[in-house]
């Protein structure tokens, strides 16, 4: 046993030694982004490589807030991402449950359609979606336009369908024999068992909404409805680019996501790997 544990320890040391340089390569751009957020524009474009923070972070943030109203934009992004995640997880889990548990006419066509939408680039559907929401329904510059049109997520539906399909059907059949209603089986039996998958899907959907740039840029023309990524993009002008403000905003938007992932990485990994073993 001691020889086996010693060999396992050596393998772990070698694995960490091999992965540590890769982790540093991934972390270095994030560190430089933070360093640039503490510099003025002259420092950012200095030919000398600086690896320690400077003292201009608050100045960059004040300029960013004055130019874009970044606090308001970040608040809008938080509200939109939270609402989008809650609604999309609810819809995708219900659709996944229906596809995994019930037989109905056209089920194969529905699955084929969902799979087909995964092959379509987003740029193919964004213009018709914009015309429908803005011109036909006149819902541009509204919370509805920010949250509802992107709600359906094909990958999320398939993700939840696979999770529910892996659960023992005998458990649900026993509940049906006892007379439990279908919505109770879904809510009190299936959903608790799918908690790791729901956590992983929630993180993916929240990040998708948090980083979404194109759709909020198209559907909102009023500065009061700008999300944080769009606010950062507005700093890139024809004659001037506020690099210090962009770096500061990028740090502010990136830091919470890193904390969120580190905090919930156990649930994320469990949810992603749930489909690996059947």
Short mmCIF file of C-alpha atoms in Angstrom, two decimals:
data_model
loop_
_atom_site.label_atom_id
_atom_site.label_comp_id
_atom_site.label_asym_id
_atom_site.label_seq_id
_atom_site.Cartn_x
_atom_site.Cartn_y
_atom_site.Cartn_z
CA UNK A 1 0.00 0.00 0.00
CA UNK A 2 2.80 2.42 0.84
CA UNK A 3 4.46 1.75 -2.53
CA UNK A 4 1.19 2.39 -4.34
CA UNK A 5 0.56 5.66 -2.45
CA UNK A 6 4.13 6.76 -3.12
CA UNK A 7 3.72 6.13 -6.85
CA UNK A 8 0.42 8.01 -6.82
CA UNK A 9 2.11 10.93 -5.05
CA UNK A 10 4.87 11.04 -7.65
CA UNK A 11 2.31 11.03 -10.46
CA UNK A 12 0.46 13.91 -8.81
CA UNK A 13 3.68 15.90 -8.47
CA UNK A 14 4.58 15.32 -12.12
CA UNK A 15 1.05 16.23 -13.22
CA UNK A 16 1.10 19.49 -11.26
CA UNK A 17 4.59 20.27 -12.54
CA UNK A 18 3.38 19.85 -16.11
CA UNK A 19 0.16 21.83 -15.64
CA UNK A 20 1.64 24.73 -13.63
CA UNK A 21 3.33 26.37 -16.68
CA UNK A 22 0.08 26.05 -18.65
CA UNK A 23 -1.81 27.71 -15.81
CA UNK A 24 0.71 30.54 -15.74
CA UNK A 25 0.35 31.02 -19.52
CA UNK A 26 -3.42 31.34 -19.04
CA UNK A 27 -3.14 33.65 -16.01
CA UNK A 28 -0.47 35.97 -17.44
CA UNK A 29 -2.83 37.89 -19.81
CA UNK A 30 -5.28 38.36 -16.93
CA UNK A 31 -2.50 39.74 -14.74
CA UNK A 32 -1.37 42.11 -17.50
CA UNK A 33 -4.97 43.26 -17.95
CA UNK A 34 -5.01 44.18 -14.26
CA UNK A 35 -1.63 45.92 -14.56
CA UNK A 36 -2.83 47.98 -17.53
CA UNK A 37 -5.97 48.97 -15.62
CA UNK A 38 -3.73 50.73 -13.08
CA UNK A 39 -1.79 52.72 -15.72
CA UNK A 40 -2.46 55.76 -17.84
CA UNK A 41 -2.33 55.46 -21.63
CA UNK A 42 1.33 56.48 -21.74
CA UNK A 43 2.21 53.68 -19.35
CA UNK A 44 0.20 51.12 -21.29
CA UNK A 45 2.09 51.88 -24.51
CA UNK A 46 5.48 52.15 -22.83
CA UNK A 47 8.12 49.94 -24.52
CA UNK A 48 9.19 48.67 -21.10
CA UNK A 49 7.45 45.61 -19.64
CA UNK A 50 5.98 46.43 -16.24
CA UNK A 51 4.71 43.61 -14.03
CA UNK A 52 3.74 45.60 -10.93
CA UNK A 53 0.58 47.70 -10.45
CA UNK A 54 0.61 51.48 -10.78
CA UNK A 55 -1.65 54.07 -9.13
CA UNK A 56 -4.14 55.15 -11.83
CA UNK A 57 -6.92 52.61 -11.27
CA UNK A 58 -9.30 55.08 -9.58
CA UNK A 59 -8.57 57.72 -12.21
CA UNK A 60 -9.34 55.23 -14.98
CA UNK A 61 -12.53 54.14 -13.23
CA UNK A 62 -13.72 57.72 -12.74
CA UNK A 63 -13.09 58.45 -16.42
CA UNK A 64 -14.89 55.22 -17.38
CA UNK A 65 -17.90 56.15 -15.24
CA UNK A 66 -17.98 59.68 -16.63
CA UNK A 67 -17.85 58.48 -20.25
CA UNK A 68 -20.25 55.53 -20.09
CA UNK A 69 -22.19 55.43 -16.82
CA UNK A 70 -20.50 52.10 -16.15
CA UNK A 71 -22.12 51.44 -12.77
CA UNK A 72 -25.58 51.70 -14.33
CA UNK A 73 -24.52 49.52 -17.26
CA UNK A 74 -23.08 46.88 -14.93
CA UNK A 75 -26.28 46.88 -12.87
CA UNK A 76 -28.30 46.32 -16.05
CA UNK A 77 -25.98 43.45 -17.04
CA UNK A 78 -26.41 41.81 -13.63
CA UNK A 79 -30.20 42.07 -13.75
CA UNK A 80 -30.42 40.86 -17.35
CA UNK A 81 -28.02 37.94 -16.79
CA UNK A 82 -29.80 36.85 -13.61
CA UNK A 83 -33.28 37.01 -15.15
CA UNK A 84 -32.07 35.32 -18.34
CA UNK A 85 -30.41 32.51 -16.40
CA UNK A 86 -33.43 31.79 -14.19
CA UNK A 87 -35.91 31.82 -17.08
CA UNK A 88 -33.69 29.91 -19.51
CA UNK A 89 -32.82 27.20 -16.97
CA UNK A 90 -36.53 26.78 -16.21
CA UNK A 91 -37.50 26.50 -19.88
CA UNK A 92 -34.61 24.24 -20.92
CA UNK A 93 -35.13 21.89 -17.97
CA UNK A 94 -38.86 21.59 -18.71
CA UNK A 95 -38.18 20.95 -22.41
CA UNK A 96 -35.45 18.45 -21.57
CA UNK A 97 -37.79 16.63 -19.19
CA UNK A 98 -40.52 16.39 -21.82
CA UNK A 99 -38.11 15.04 -24.45
CA UNK A 100 -36.61 12.51 -22.02
CA UNK A 101 -39.79 11.23 -20.36
CA UNK A 102 -42.69 11.37 -22.83
CA UNK A 103 -43.53 9.83 -26.16
CA UNK A 104 -45.49 12.01 -28.55
CA UNK A 105 -46.07 12.42 -32.27
CA UNK A 106 -43.27 14.36 -33.92
CA UNK A 107 -40.73 13.85 -31.13
CA UNK A 108 -38.06 12.86 -33.64
CA UNK A 109 -38.77 15.96 -35.72
CA UNK A 110 -38.47 18.16 -32.63
CA UNK A 111 -35.13 16.61 -31.72
CA UNK A 112 -33.86 16.94 -35.28
CA UNK A 113 -34.92 20.58 -35.36
CA UNK A 114 -33.13 21.32 -32.09
CA UNK A 115 -30.00 19.59 -33.33
CA UNK A 116 -30.28 21.48 -36.61
CA UNK A 117 -30.34 24.85 -34.84
CA UNK A 118 -26.95 24.03 -33.33
CA UNK A 119 -25.44 24.06 -36.81
CA UNK A 120 -26.73 27.55 -37.62
CA UNK A 121 -24.32 30.42 -36.94
CA UNK A 122 -25.82 33.08 -34.69
CA UNK A 123 -25.23 35.71 -37.35
CA UNK A 124 -27.74 33.92 -39.62
CA UNK A 125 -30.64 34.43 -37.21
CA UNK A 126 -29.74 37.68 -35.47
CA UNK A 127 -30.93 39.98 -38.28
CA UNK A 128 -34.38 38.31 -38.71
CA UNK A 129 -34.68 38.28 -34.93
CA UNK A 130 -33.85 41.99 -34.77
CA UNK A 131 -36.39 42.84 -37.50
CA UNK A 132 -39.11 40.86 -35.74
CA UNK A 133 -38.47 42.36 -32.29
CA UNK A 134 -37.70 45.96 -33.29
CA UNK A 135 -39.80 46.57 -36.41
CA UNK A 136 -42.75 44.20 -36.06
CA UNK A 137 -43.23 44.22 -32.27
CA UNK A 138 -41.65 47.64 -31.53
CA UNK A 139 -39.91 46.24 -28.44
CA UNK A 140 -36.45 47.71 -28.97
CA UNK A 141 -34.89 49.52 -25.99
CA UNK A 142 -36.88 47.40 -23.52
CA UNK A 143 -36.02 44.82 -20.87
CA UNK A 144 -38.16 42.32 -22.77
CA UNK A 145 -35.95 42.65 -25.84
CA UNK A 146 -32.80 42.12 -23.80
CA UNK A 147 -33.99 39.02 -21.94
CA UNK A 148 -36.66 37.11 -23.86
CA UNK A 149 -35.46 36.64 -27.49
CA UNK A 150 -32.25 34.75 -26.58
CA UNK A 151 -34.00 32.56 -23.98
CA UNK A 152 -34.24 29.33 -26.00
CA UNK A 153 -30.93 27.50 -25.79
CA UNK A 154 -30.71 24.34 -27.89
CA UNK A 155 -27.60 23.09 -26.16
CA UNK A 156 -29.23 23.57 -22.77
CA UNK A 157 -32.27 21.54 -23.84
CA UNK A 158 -30.11 18.66 -25.04
CA UNK A 159 -27.95 18.97 -21.93
CA UNK A 160 -30.96 18.60 -19.62
CA UNK A 161 -32.53 15.88 -21.77
CA UNK A 162 -29.41 13.77 -21.40
CA UNK A 163 -29.34 14.36 -17.65
CA UNK A 164 -32.97 13.31 -17.18
CA UNK A 165 -32.61 10.34 -19.55
CA UNK A 166 -29.80 8.92 -17.39
CA UNK A 167 -31.99 8.84 -14.28
CA UNK A 168 -33.68 5.52 -13.38
CA UNK A 169 -37.12 5.48 -14.96
CA UNK A 170 -38.32 3.06 -12.25
CA UNK A 171 -38.16 5.91 -9.75
CA UNK A 172 -40.58 8.01 -11.77
CA UNK A 173 -42.82 5.02 -12.56
CA UNK A 174 -43.10 4.28 -8.83
CA UNK A 175 -44.17 7.86 -8.20
CA UNK A 176 -46.80 7.62 -10.96
CA UNK A 177 -48.14 4.38 -9.47
CA UNK A 178 -48.57 6.20 -6.15
CA UNK A 179 -50.65 8.82 -7.94
CA UNK A 180 -48.14 11.65 -7.84
CA UNK A 181 -48.89 14.30 -10.44
CA UNK A 182 -46.42 14.84 -13.27
CA UNK A 183 -45.46 18.36 -12.25
CA UNK A 184 -44.66 17.12 -8.73
CA UNK A 185 -42.50 14.31 -10.14
CA UNK A 186 -40.60 16.84 -12.20
CA UNK A 187 -40.28 19.44 -9.44
CA UNK A 188 -39.63 17.26 -6.40
CA UNK A 189 -37.95 14.16 -7.86
CA UNK A 190 -36.24 14.94 -11.17
CA UNK A 191 -35.00 18.47 -10.48
CA UNK A 192 -33.24 17.63 -7.16
CA UNK A 193 -31.48 14.70 -8.86
CA UNK A 194 -30.36 17.01 -11.69
CA UNK A 195 -28.96 19.65 -9.32
CA UNK A 196 -25.30 19.33 -10.50
CA UNK A 197 -26.36 19.59 -14.14
CA UNK A 198 -28.57 22.60 -13.36
CA UNK A 199 -25.67 24.30 -11.57
CA UNK A 200 -23.34 23.76 -14.54
CA UNK A 201 -25.98 24.95 -17.01
CA UNK A 202 -26.69 28.02 -14.88
CA UNK A 203 -23.02 29.02 -14.93
CA UNK A 204 -22.82 28.54 -18.71
CA UNK A 205 -25.99 30.55 -19.38
CA UNK A 206 -25.04 33.33 -16.97
CA UNK A 207 -21.65 33.71 -18.65
CA UNK A 208 -23.31 33.68 -22.07
CA UNK A 209 -25.60 36.55 -21.10
CA UNK A 210 -22.90 38.41 -19.17
CA UNK A 211 -20.54 38.42 -22.17
CA UNK A 212 -23.20 38.97 -24.84
CA UNK A 213 -22.30 41.99 -26.94
CA UNK A 214 -23.92 41.80 -30.38
CA UNK A 215 -27.60 41.45 -29.45
CA UNK A 216 -27.67 44.24 -26.79
CA UNK A 217 -25.76 46.45 -29.21
CA UNK A 218 -28.35 45.92 -31.94
CA UNK A 219 -31.55 46.05 -29.92
CA UNK A 220 -30.75 49.05 -27.69
CA UNK A 221 -29.96 52.48 -29.08
CA UNK A 222 -30.48 54.43 -25.85
CA UNK A 223 -27.46 54.96 -23.54
CA UNK A 224 -29.68 54.34 -20.50
CA UNK A 225 -30.20 50.71 -21.61
CA UNK A 226 -26.58 49.85 -22.42
CA UNK A 227 -25.16 46.70 -20.89
CA UNK A 228 -21.58 46.64 -19.59
CA UNK A 229 -19.94 45.05 -22.69
CA UNK A 230 -21.66 47.58 -24.94
CA UNK A 231 -20.54 50.40 -22.63
CA UNK A 232 -16.95 49.22 -22.93
CA UNK A 233 -17.26 49.01 -26.71
CA UNK A 234 -18.43 52.62 -26.84
CA UNK A 235 -14.99 53.72 -25.61
CA UNK A 236 -13.51 52.78 -28.99
CA UNK A 237 -13.98 55.88 -31.10
CA UNK A 238 -12.77 57.00 -34.51
CA UNK A 239 -10.11 59.34 -33.14
CA UNK A 240 -9.70 58.26 -29.53
CA UNK A 241 -9.60 54.97 -27.64
CA UNK A 242 -9.64 55.01 -23.84
CA UNK A 243 -7.43 52.00 -23.24
CA UNK A 244 -7.14 52.63 -19.52
CA UNK A 245 -10.92 52.73 -19.17
CA UNK A 246 -11.33 49.59 -21.28
CA UNK A 247 -8.82 47.69 -19.17
CA UNK A 248 -10.44 48.90 -15.94
CA UNK A 249 -13.90 47.88 -17.12
CA UNK A 250 -12.60 44.51 -18.29
CA UNK A 251 -11.11 43.85 -14.85
CA UNK A 252 -14.37 44.78 -13.14
CA UNK A 253 -16.34 42.46 -15.43
CA UNK A 254 -13.87 39.59 -15.26
CA UNK A 255 -13.19 39.45 -11.51
CA UNK A 256 -16.74 38.43 -10.41
CA UNK A 257 -16.85 35.69 -13.04
CA UNK A 258 -13.55 34.25 -11.83
CA UNK A 259 -14.80 34.29 -8.25
CA UNK A 260 -18.08 32.69 -9.34
CA UNK A 261 -16.33 29.90 -11.24
CA UNK A 262 -13.81 29.18 -8.45
CA UNK A 263 -16.62 29.10 -5.89
CA UNK A 264 -18.87 26.81 -7.95
CA UNK A 265 -16.26 24.80 -9.83
CA UNK A 266 -17.14 21.62 -7.93
CA UNK A 267 -20.75 21.82 -9.14
CA UNK A 268 -19.65 22.83 -12.63
CA UNK A 269 -17.29 19.86 -13.01
CA UNK A 270 -19.86 17.48 -11.52
CA UNK A 271 -22.52 18.70 -13.93
CA UNK A 272 -20.27 18.52 -16.99
CA UNK A 273 -19.02 15.03 -16.13
CA UNK A 274 -22.49 13.73 -15.21
CA UNK A 275 -23.03 12.49 -18.77
CA UNK A 276 -19.70 10.69 -18.95
CA UNK A 277 -20.90 7.57 -17.14
CA UNK A 278 -24.21 5.87 -17.67
#
